[in-house]
Amino acid sequence: MVTRDWTTGMIYLSQTILGILGNFSLLSHYLCIYFRRCKFRPTDLIIKHLTVANCLVILCRGVPQTMAALGMKHFLSDIGCKLVFYVHRVSKDVSTGSTCLLSITQAITISPSKTGCAKFKEKAPKYIGSCNILCWTLNLILNVMVPMFVTSGNRSDKNITKNTDYGYCYSFKRDRSSESLYVALLLFRDIFFVVLMVWASSSMVFTLYRHKQQVQYIRGSRSSPESRATHSILILVSTFVSLCTLSSIFHICLTVLSNPSVWLVNTSALIAGSFPTVSPYILRSHDSRVHSLCCACTRNTQSPG
């Protein structure tokens, strides 16, 4: 039992360290671009908000889960539990919304001039900041009920049925009708975002295919920054959709089951932390500015690429 808990703790710790290093490294990359006065791409602001949200997800779920797995049980106060769960849920939903916004913005950015999306090319960058602020604001409001169903477990309240033990906090069930409505809303939201991402990704794949067909006879043709950024976003969205599907399944199981096992809770937390951990590495691996920042700055100040 002790060996299994220690192994679980080490897995959480590794994921948390990788996630924090990756996301803070990506934020440092954008700070470097800012201080060197490089020209930002339209999607850079979305990626910065996505990275901040991912950092908060890791800090509010990965760190407490690691401490609990290593033996520090129920170390948070009741207010601490409510705050951690609230910030985690808001950040997770912002991460989802930012990924969706990122895929749609990139689809508009690379769309050919003759398509219907082309007319939004000039207008889209002006509304990106407002969309990010709206995303945070809506999720702060929509998740305001989350703290009401979380407790540290230190209170002697006999009316509370503690059904999910996260190791550092408890969550308890609402009534049956509220629970069903809550699960239905979660499913509707996730499906809505996934459909938008699939639509945007399909549009990007079609645009890249047509572009490849046009330049395949040009010798020495190299992929453009827009093409590399599009590939990274396609990989990011594919990763998100896969992990989001798994995470939603596990989350529904945790919500429906009256007394979920420790294995189910740990696996759900591990999957929930996977996307915030791998996303910065996916984005960095396809960004040419990471390895040639000085050259990229010179190029970007002259052209909108």
Tab-separated table of C-alpha atoms in Angstrom:
chain	number	residue	atom	x	y	z
A	1	MET	CA	0.000	0.000	0.000
A	2	VAL	CA	2.818	2.390	0.939
A	3	THR	CA	4.768	1.423	-2.205
A	4	ARG	CA	1.730	2.074	-4.406
A	5	ASP	CA	1.119	5.482	-2.792
A	6	TRP	CA	4.788	6.390	-3.203
A	7	THR	CA	4.731	5.354	-6.876
A	8	THR	CA	1.567	7.388	-7.466
A	9	GLY	CA	3.147	10.362	-5.714
A	10	MET	CA	6.258	10.134	-7.906
A	11	ILE	CA	4.116	10.021	-11.061
A	12	TYR	CA	2.183	13.109	-9.923
A	13	LEU	CA	5.417	14.851	-8.950
A	14	SER	CA	7.015	14.151	-12.338
A	15	GLN	CA	3.933	15.399	-14.188
A	16	THR	CA	3.740	18.520	-12.008
A	17	ILE	CA	7.426	19.403	-12.449
A	18	LEU	CA	7.292	18.857	-16.224
A	19	GLY	CA	4.121	20.933	-16.484
A	20	ILE	CA	5.445	23.834	-14.412
A	21	LEU	CA	8.795	23.892	-16.249
A	22	GLY	CA	7.107	23.719	-19.670
A	23	ASN	CA	4.526	26.424	-19.021
A	24	PHE	CA	6.890	28.829	-17.264
A	25	SER	CA	9.425	28.281	-20.040
A	26	LEU	CA	6.772	29.208	-22.613
A	27	LEU	CA	5.808	32.321	-20.632
A	28	SER	CA	9.503	33.273	-20.438
A	29	HIS	CA	9.720	32.848	-24.208
A	30	TYR	CA	6.914	35.387	-24.707
A	31	LEU	CA	8.469	37.772	-22.196
A	32	CYS	CA	11.697	37.583	-24.191
A	33	ILE	CA	9.803	38.367	-27.396
A	34	TYR	CA	8.139	41.323	-25.679
A	35	PHE	CA	11.372	42.845	-24.349
A	36	ARG	CA	13.078	42.399	-27.716
A	37	ARG	CA	10.136	44.280	-29.267
A	38	CYS	CA	9.257	41.509	-31.696
A	39	LYS	CA	5.928	41.606	-33.477
A	40	PHE	CA	3.402	39.230	-31.949
A	41	ARG	CA	1.262	36.904	-34.005
A	42	PRO	CA	-2.533	37.073	-33.616
A	43	THR	CA	-2.553	33.767	-31.731
A	44	ASP	CA	0.216	34.692	-29.262
A	45	LEU	CA	-2.149	36.476	-26.854
A	46	ILE	CA	-4.421	33.415	-26.740
A	47	ILE	CA	-1.448	31.137	-26.066
A	48	LYS	CA	-0.355	33.366	-23.163
A	49	HIS	CA	-3.811	33.127	-21.563
A	50	LEU	CA	-3.826	29.363	-22.230
A	51	THR	CA	-0.426	29.020	-20.553
A	52	VAL	CA	-1.523	30.980	-17.461
A	53	ALA	CA	-4.656	28.827	-17.190
A	54	ASN	CA	-2.569	25.644	-17.540
A	55	CYS	CA	-0.191	26.826	-14.795
A	56	LEU	CA	-3.133	27.370	-12.446
A	57	VAL	CA	-4.579	23.935	-13.299
A	58	ILE	CA	-1.276	22.266	-12.414
A	59	LEU	CA	-0.746	24.277	-9.239
A	60	CYS	CA	-4.326	23.759	-7.976
A	61	ARG	CA	-4.629	20.065	-8.815
A	62	GLY	CA	-1.171	18.626	-9.447
A	63	VAL	CA	0.544	20.033	-6.353
A	64	PRO	CA	-2.185	19.081	-3.792
A	65	GLN	CA	-2.656	15.658	-5.413
A	66	THR	CA	1.103	15.025	-5.209
A	67	MET	CA	1.242	16.034	-1.544
A	68	ALA	CA	-1.756	13.833	-0.731
A	69	ALA	CA	-0.241	10.836	-2.547
A	70	LEU	CA	2.995	11.288	-0.574
A	71	GLY	CA	1.118	11.039	2.723
A	72	MET	CA	0.078	14.605	3.605
A	73	LYS	CA	-3.653	13.979	3.919
A	74	HIS	CA	-6.268	16.728	4.289
A	75	PHE	CA	-3.763	19.512	4.897
A	76	LEU	CA	-6.063	22.248	3.513
A	77	SER	CA	-8.641	24.159	5.521
A	78	ASP	CA	-12.248	24.342	4.390
A	79	ILE	CA	-11.673	27.731	2.739
A	80	GLY	CA	-8.483	26.406	1.154
A	81	CYS	CA	-10.358	23.464	-0.384
A	82	LYS	CA	-13.074	25.687	-1.779
A	83	LEU	CA	-10.552	28.119	-3.247
A	84	VAL	CA	-8.362	25.400	-4.789
A	85	PHE	CA	-11.307	23.619	-6.424
A	86	TYR	CA	-12.816	26.883	-7.657
A	87	VAL	CA	-9.580	28.152	-9.233
A	88	HIS	CA	-8.907	24.709	-10.732
A	89	ARG	CA	-12.342	24.479	-12.332
A	90	VAL	CA	-12.205	28.047	-13.685
A	91	SER	CA	-8.686	27.537	-15.074
A	92	LYS	CA	-9.604	24.191	-16.630
A	93	ASP	CA	-12.610	25.706	-18.402
A	94	VAL	CA	-10.537	28.707	-19.540
A	95	SER	CA	-7.957	26.278	-20.930
A	96	THR	CA	-10.721	24.569	-22.912
A	97	GLY	CA	-12.133	27.851	-24.198
A	98	SER	CA	-8.675	29.195	-25.091
A	99	THR	CA	-7.801	26.054	-27.053
A	100	CYS	CA	-11.055	26.370	-28.972
A	101	LEU	CA	-10.455	30.084	-29.617
A	102	LEU	CA	-6.895	29.320	-30.708
A	103	SER	CA	-8.000	26.788	-33.332
A	104	ILE	CA	-10.730	29.087	-34.711
A	105	THR	CA	-8.392	32.102	-34.882
A	106	GLN	CA	-5.706	30.126	-36.712
A	107	ALA	CA	-8.294	28.752	-39.148
A	108	ILE	CA	-9.343	32.337	-39.945
A	109	THR	CA	-5.718	33.513	-40.184
A	110	ILE	CA	-4.669	30.988	-42.854
A	111	SER	CA	-7.967	30.953	-44.750
A	112	PRO	CA	-7.673	31.846	-48.460
A	113	SER	CA	-8.795	35.310	-49.525
A	114	LYS	CA	-11.711	33.952	-51.557
A	115	THR	CA	-13.404	32.108	-48.679
A	116	GLY	CA	-16.095	33.394	-46.344
A	117	CYS	CA	-13.669	33.532	-43.393
A	118	ALA	CA	-11.340	35.912	-45.211
A	119	LYS	CA	-13.446	38.960	-44.316
A	120	PHE	CA	-12.745	38.293	-40.611
A	121	LYS	CA	-8.946	38.290	-41.050
A	122	GLU	CA	-8.469	41.976	-40.329
A	123	LYS	CA	-11.155	42.161	-37.633
A	124	ALA	CA	-10.270	38.995	-35.681
A	125	PRO	CA	-7.039	40.279	-34.024
A	126	LYS	CA	-8.929	43.307	-32.636
A	127	TYR	CA	-11.342	41.099	-30.674
A	128	ILE	CA	-8.916	38.471	-29.363
A	129	GLY	CA	-8.207	40.377	-26.134
A	130	SER	CA	-11.916	40.922	-25.482
A	131	CYS	CA	-12.650	37.236	-26.126
A	132	ASN	CA	-9.979	36.193	-23.617
A	133	ILE	CA	-11.355	38.534	-20.947
A	134	LEU	CA	-14.893	37.316	-21.671
A	135	CYS	CA	-13.739	33.708	-21.334
A	136	TRP	CA	-12.268	34.347	-17.873
A	137	THR	CA	-15.289	36.381	-16.744
A	138	LEU	CA	-17.880	33.830	-17.868
A	139	ASN	CA	-16.046	30.940	-16.213
A	140	LEU	CA	-15.599	32.890	-12.981
A	141	ILE	CA	-19.377	33.360	-12.900
A	142	LEU	CA	-20.451	29.925	-14.159
A	143	ASN	CA	-18.325	28.076	-11.581
A	144	VAL	CA	-19.393	30.136	-8.592
A	145	MET	CA	-21.389	27.169	-7.226
A	146	VAL	CA	-18.385	24.798	-7.169
A	147	PRO	CA	-17.119	25.772	-3.662
A	148	MET	CA	-20.506	24.913	-2.147
A	149	PHE	CA	-19.942	21.204	-2.766
A	150	VAL	CA	-16.380	20.919	-1.469
A	151	THR	CA	-15.148	20.534	2.095
A	152	SER	CA	-11.893	19.776	3.870
A	153	GLY	CA	-13.489	16.944	5.805
A	154	ASN	CA	-12.471	18.503	9.110
A	155	ARG	CA	-15.953	19.775	9.872
A	156	SER	CA	-18.220	17.617	12.000
A	157	ASP	CA	-21.286	17.995	9.799
A	158	LYS	CA	-23.368	14.829	9.924
A	159	ASN	CA	-25.705	15.996	7.159
A	160	ILE	CA	-22.914	15.897	4.550
A	161	THR	CA	-22.377	12.674	2.607
A	162	LYS	CA	-18.748	12.679	1.552
A	163	ASN	CA	-18.617	10.619	-1.623
A	164	THR	CA	-15.271	11.463	-3.285
A	165	ASP	CA	-12.046	11.626	-1.311
A	166	TYR	CA	-9.295	13.411	-3.257
A	167	GLY	CA	-6.816	12.867	-0.452
A	168	TYR	CA	-6.691	16.546	0.458
A	169	CYS	CA	-10.399	17.494	0.177
A	170	TYR	CA	-13.827	15.890	-0.126
A	171	SER	CA	-16.551	16.613	-2.616
A	172	PHE	CA	-20.145	15.606	-1.966
A	173	LYS	CA	-23.196	15.068	-4.117
A	174	ARG	CA	-26.060	17.345	-4.939
A	175	ASP	CA	-29.573	15.927	-5.170
A	176	ARG	CA	-30.319	13.538	-8.039
A	177	SER	CA	-32.046	16.048	-10.344
A	178	SER	CA	-29.331	18.684	-9.881
A	179	GLU	CA	-26.648	16.055	-10.473
A	180	SER	CA	-28.245	14.929	-13.744
A	181	LEU	CA	-28.604	18.525	-14.940
A	182	TYR	CA	-24.992	19.257	-14.015
A	183	VAL	CA	-23.652	16.242	-15.954
A	184	ALA	CA	-25.839	17.136	-18.965
A	185	LEU	CA	-24.502	20.720	-18.993
A	186	LEU	CA	-20.914	19.469	-18.777
A	187	LEU	CA	-21.476	17.107	-21.695
A	188	PHE	CA	-23.176	19.800	-23.787
A	189	ARG	CA	-20.359	22.280	-23.156
A	190	ASP	CA	-17.592	19.784	-23.932
A	191	ILE	CA	-19.330	18.529	-27.090
A	192	PHE	CA	-19.924	22.104	-28.261
A	193	PHE	CA	-16.249	23.041	-27.914
A	194	VAL	CA	-15.068	19.783	-29.475
A	195	VAL	CA	-17.365	20.311	-32.498
A	196	LEU	CA	-15.979	23.833	-32.977
A	197	MET	CA	-12.402	22.542	-32.724
A	198	VAL	CA	-13.041	19.719	-35.188
A	199	TRP	CA	-14.609	22.181	-37.632
A	200	ALA	CA	-11.667	24.595	-37.336
A	201	SER	CA	-9.125	21.767	-37.588
A	202	SER	CA	-10.826	20.338	-40.688
A	203	SER	CA	-10.734	23.776	-42.273
A	204	MET	CA	-7.014	24.121	-41.506
A	205	VAL	CA	-6.213	20.666	-42.893
A	206	PHE	CA	-8.081	21.468	-46.108
A	207	THR	CA	-6.282	24.825	-46.448
A	208	LEU	CA	-2.866	23.223	-45.868
A	209	TYR	CA	-3.632	20.481	-48.391
A	210	ARG	CA	-4.562	23.006	-51.075
A	211	HIS	CA	-1.451	25.058	-50.327
A	212	LYS	CA	0.744	21.962	-50.576
A	213	GLN	CA	-0.810	21.094	-53.926
A	214	GLN	CA	0.006	24.588	-55.219
A	215	VAL	CA	3.667	24.648	-54.127
A	216	GLN	CA	4.664	21.008	-54.632
A	217	TYR	CA	6.385	21.819	-57.945
A	218	ILE	CA	8.386	24.711	-56.496
A	219	ARG	CA	11.910	23.571	-55.689
A	220	GLY	CA	13.317	24.436	-52.320
A	221	SER	CA	9.983	25.581	-50.932
A	222	ARG	CA	10.035	25.803	-47.140
A	223	SER	CA	7.188	25.758	-44.717
A	224	SER	CA	6.093	29.225	-43.610
A	225	PRO	CA	5.748	30.331	-39.957
A	226	GLU	CA	1.965	30.190	-40.427
A	227	SER	CA	2.217	26.598	-41.643
A	228	ARG	CA	4.372	25.537	-38.677
A	229	ALA	CA	2.021	27.308	-36.258
A	230	THR	CA	-0.957	25.585	-37.874
A	231	HIS	CA	0.678	22.166	-37.524
A	232	SER	CA	1.338	22.781	-33.814
A	233	ILE	CA	-2.250	23.884	-33.235
A	234	LEU	CA	-3.579	20.824	-35.090
A	235	ILE	CA	-1.463	18.553	-32.873
A	236	LEU	CA	-2.548	20.544	-29.805
A	237	VAL	CA	-6.251	20.243	-30.689
A	238	SER	CA	-5.929	16.511	-31.464
A	239	THR	CA	-4.252	15.984	-28.099
A	240	PHE	CA	-6.887	18.060	-26.335
A	241	VAL	CA	-9.840	16.245	-27.937
A	242	SER	CA	-8.378	12.838	-27.027
A	243	LEU	CA	-7.578	13.760	-23.433
A	244	CYS	CA	-10.796	15.762	-23.002
A	245	THR	CA	-12.855	12.729	-24.053
A	246	LEU	CA	-11.068	10.516	-21.534
A	247	SER	CA	-11.241	13.174	-18.814
A	248	SER	CA	-14.981	13.698	-19.380
A	249	ILE	CA	-15.634	9.955	-19.088
A	250	PHE	CA	-13.730	9.744	-15.804
A	251	HIS	CA	-15.333	12.942	-14.483
A	252	ILE	CA	-18.808	11.580	-15.186
A	253	CYS	CA	-17.881	8.334	-13.405
A	254	LEU	CA	-16.701	10.297	-10.376
A	255	THR	CA	-19.918	12.320	-10.403
A	256	VAL	CA	-22.288	9.378	-10.826
A	257	LEU	CA	-20.652	6.754	-8.589
A	258	SER	CA	-21.521	6.988	-4.906
A	259	ASN	CA	-18.116	5.841	-3.665
A	260	PRO	CA	-15.463	5.881	-6.433
A	261	SER	CA	-12.250	3.957	-5.881
A	262	VAL	CA	-8.877	5.570	-5.162
A	263	TRP	CA	-7.623	4.259	-8.527
A	264	LEU	CA	-10.436	6.074	-10.359
A	265	VAL	CA	-9.754	9.339	-8.528
A	266	ASN	CA	-5.985	9.141	-9.165
A	267	THR	CA	-6.362	8.212	-12.846
A	268	SER	CA	-8.871	11.007	-13.402
A	269	ALA	CA	-6.509	13.558	-11.837
A	270	LEU	CA	-3.575	12.232	-13.897
A	271	ILE	CA	-5.512	12.540	-17.172
A	272	ALA	CA	-6.840	15.996	-16.215
A	273	GLY	CA	-3.258	17.193	-15.730
A	274	SER	CA	-1.905	15.674	-18.948
A	275	PHE	CA	-2.992	18.410	-21.370
A	276	PRO	CA	-1.639	21.343	-19.291
A	277	THR	CA	1.641	19.401	-19.041
A	278	VAL	CA	2.209	18.509	-22.707
A	279	SER	CA	0.688	21.581	-24.414
A	280	PRO	CA	3.654	23.979	-23.884
A	281	TYR	CA	6.072	21.432	-25.365
A	282	ILE	CA	3.855	21.005	-28.428
A	283	LEU	CA	3.641	24.762	-28.953
A	284	ARG	CA	7.371	25.347	-28.422
A	285	SER	CA	8.466	22.528	-30.720
A	286	HIS	CA	6.853	24.197	-33.766
A	287	ASP	CA	7.764	27.824	-32.994
A	288	SER	CA	10.844	28.892	-34.983
A	289	ARG	CA	11.254	31.953	-32.729
A	290	VAL	CA	12.314	29.702	-29.856
A	291	HIS	CA	15.585	28.767	-31.589
A	292	SER	CA	16.216	31.853	-33.722
A	293	LEU	CA	14.762	34.713	-31.708
A	294	CYS	CA	17.041	37.477	-32.984
A	295	CYS	CA	16.500	36.579	-36.634
A	296	ALA	CA	12.781	36.146	-36.044
A	297	CYS	CA	12.569	39.606	-34.506
A	298	THR	CA	14.170	41.206	-37.532
A	299	ARG	CA	11.863	39.324	-39.835
A	300	ASN	CA	8.703	39.909	-37.807
A	301	THR	CA	9.183	43.661	-37.529
A	302	GLN	CA	9.087	43.861	-41.292
A	303	SER	CA	6.294	41.468	-42.117
A	304	PRO	CA	3.098	40.306	-40.415
A	305	GLY	CA	4.170	36.633	-40.448
